[in-house]
mmCIF file of C-alpha atoms in Angstrom:
data_model
loop_
_atom_site.group_PDB
_atom_site.id
_atom_site.type_symbol
_atom_site.label_atom_id
_atom_site.label_comp_id
_atom_site.label_asym_id
_atom_site.label_seq_id
_atom_site.Cartn_x
_atom_site.Cartn_y
_atom_site.Cartn_z
ATOM 1 C CA MET A 411 58.954 27.196 -38.403
ATOM 2 C CA MET A 412 61.678 26.282 -37.065
ATOM 3 C CA GLU A 413 61.344 27.623 -33.846
ATOM 4 C CA ARG A 414 57.276 26.311 -33.833
ATOM 5 C CA GLY A 415 58.457 22.720 -35.435
ATOM 6 C CA PHE A 416 56.517 22.661 -38.798
ATOM 7 C CA PHE A 417 57.126 23.301 -42.508
ATOM 8 C CA GLY A 418 54.565 24.641 -44.784
ATOM 9 C CA HIS A 419 52.754 27.713 -46.616
ATOM 10 C CA ALA A 420 50.193 28.062 -44.430
ATOM 11 C CA ASP A 421 51.247 28.681 -40.580
ATOM 12 C CA PRO A 422 49.455 26.857 -38.213
ATOM 13 C CA GLN A 423 49.033 30.028 -35.676
ATOM 14 C CA ARG A 424 49.389 33.074 -38.246
ATOM 15 C CA GLY A 425 47.792 31.355 -41.229
ATOM 16 C CA SER A 426 48.545 32.328 -44.913
ATOM 17 C CA LEU A 427 51.184 34.604 -46.313
ATOM 18 C CA ALA A 428 48.477 36.531 -47.147
ATOM 19 C CA SER A 429 47.545 37.044 -44.171
ATOM 20 C CA ARG A 430 50.589 37.085 -42.415
ATOM 21 C CA LEU A 431 51.468 40.369 -44.969
ATOM 22 C CA SER A 432 48.371 41.980 -44.081
ATOM 23 C CA ARG A 433 48.181 41.350 -40.260
ATOM 24 C CA ALA A 434 51.778 42.934 -40.310
ATOM 25 C CA GLY A 435 50.466 46.091 -41.911
ATOM 26 C CA ILE A 436 51.860 45.575 -45.396
ATOM 27 C CA ARG A 437 49.901 46.770 -48.652
ATOM 28 C CA TRP A 438 49.881 44.346 -51.370
ATOM 29 C CA ASN A 439 48.035 43.071 -54.085
ATOM 30 C CA ARG A 440 50.139 39.788 -55.367
ATOM 31 C CA CYS A 441 52.001 38.238 -53.313
ATOM 32 C CA GLY A 442 53.972 34.216 -53.654
ATOM 33 C CA GLU A 443 56.534 32.348 -51.139
ATOM 34 C CA ASN A 444 59.266 29.839 -51.790
ATOM 35 C CA ILE A 445 60.847 27.598 -48.835
ATOM 36 C CA TYR A 446 63.355 25.583 -48.452
ATOM 37 C CA ARG A 447 63.993 23.024 -45.451
ATOM 38 C CA GLU A 448 67.792 21.213 -45.537
ATOM 39 C CA SER A 449 70.033 19.623 -42.936
ATOM 40 C CA GLY A 450 73.755 19.362 -42.625
ATOM 41 C CA MET A 451 74.648 21.497 -45.671
ATOM 42 C CA GLU A 452 77.344 23.957 -44.854
ATOM 43 C CA GLU A 453 76.247 26.005 -48.147
ATOM 44 C CA PRO A 454 72.372 25.248 -48.638
ATOM 45 C CA ALA A 455 71.507 28.685 -50.958
ATOM 46 C CA ASP A 456 72.736 27.408 -54.038
ATOM 47 C CA ASP A 457 70.887 24.197 -53.538
ATOM 48 C CA ALA A 458 67.757 26.314 -52.780
ATOM 49 C CA VAL A 459 68.186 28.021 -56.052
ATOM 50 C CA GLU A 460 68.547 25.531 -57.947
ATOM 51 C CA GLY A 461 65.849 23.156 -56.054
ATOM 52 C CA TRP A 462 63.350 26.704 -57.023
ATOM 53 C CA MET A 463 64.888 26.896 -60.435
ATOM 54 C CA ARG A 464 64.164 23.197 -61.076
ATOM 55 C CA SER A 465 60.614 23.600 -60.131
ATOM 56 C CA PRO A 466 57.995 25.150 -62.229
ATOM 57 C CA PRO A 467 55.939 27.021 -60.200
ATOM 58 C CA HIS A 468 59.074 28.078 -57.788
ATOM 59 C CA ARG A 469 60.912 29.286 -61.124
ATOM 60 C CA ALA A 470 57.748 31.136 -61.664
ATOM 61 C CA SER A 471 57.524 33.072 -58.631
ATOM 62 C CA ILE A 472 61.287 33.784 -58.680
ATOM 63 C CA LEU A 473 60.707 34.923 -62.253
ATOM 64 C CA ASP A 474 56.884 36.500 -62.318
ATOM 65 C CA PRO A 475 57.877 40.459 -63.398
ATOM 66 C CA LEU A 476 54.249 41.063 -62.103
ATOM 67 C CA PHE A 477 56.374 40.702 -58.532
ATOM 68 C CA THR A 478 58.471 44.356 -57.753
ATOM 69 C CA GLN A 479 59.416 42.965 -54.355
ATOM 70 C CA SER A 480 61.409 40.548 -52.362
ATOM 71 C CA GLY A 481 62.727 39.588 -49.087
ATOM 72 C CA VAL A 482 65.014 36.623 -48.401
ATOM 73 C CA GLY A 483 65.056 34.691 -44.132
ATOM 74 C CA ILE A 484 67.426 32.201 -43.453
ATOM 75 C CA ALA A 485 67.323 30.604 -40.024
ATOM 76 C CA MET A 486 69.757 27.992 -38.559
ATOM 77 C CA ASN A 487 69.906 25.857 -36.156
ATOM 78 C CA ALA A 488 73.079 24.136 -33.771
ATOM 79 C CA ASP A 489 72.317 20.826 -35.940
ATOM 80 C CA THR A 490 73.242 22.606 -38.875
ATOM 81 C CA GLU A 491 69.538 22.929 -40.242
ATOM 82 C CA TYR A 492 68.389 25.281 -42.559
ATOM 83 C CA PHE A 493 64.903 27.335 -43.426
ATOM 84 C CA ILE A 494 65.039 29.164 -46.395
ATOM 85 C CA THR A 495 62.168 31.629 -46.944
ATOM 86 C CA GLN A 496 61.286 33.685 -50.448
ATOM 87 C CA ILE A 497 58.689 36.115 -50.607
ATOM 88 C CA PHE A 498 57.530 38.452 -53.399
ATOM 89 C CA ILE A 499 55.065 41.081 -53.450
ATOM 90 C CA ARG A 500 53.814 43.470 -55.580
ATOM 91 C CA PRO A 501 52.368 46.311 -53.389
ATOM 92 C CA ALA A 502 48.800 47.880 -53.340
ATOM 93 C CA LYS A 503 49.104 51.661 -54.964
#
């Protein structure tokens, strides 16, 4: 997102999370994603999680017992702009 200058769940070039996971060869039967963007904070992770937990759909993703695996990615540029992405999946059997 940071490199290509967009912020959203659908990548203009690579599509939805579902299509990105499938194209990467990740077999899943349930997936979800939380994204966060902030500028100027030195430690934005706490703010990201607090914001997600205050948002009913983001909180639901974090607490969904059907998701069994997750990953987090963080990108930062020289202007202290952060992009944080949380991905949740339940692998296909």
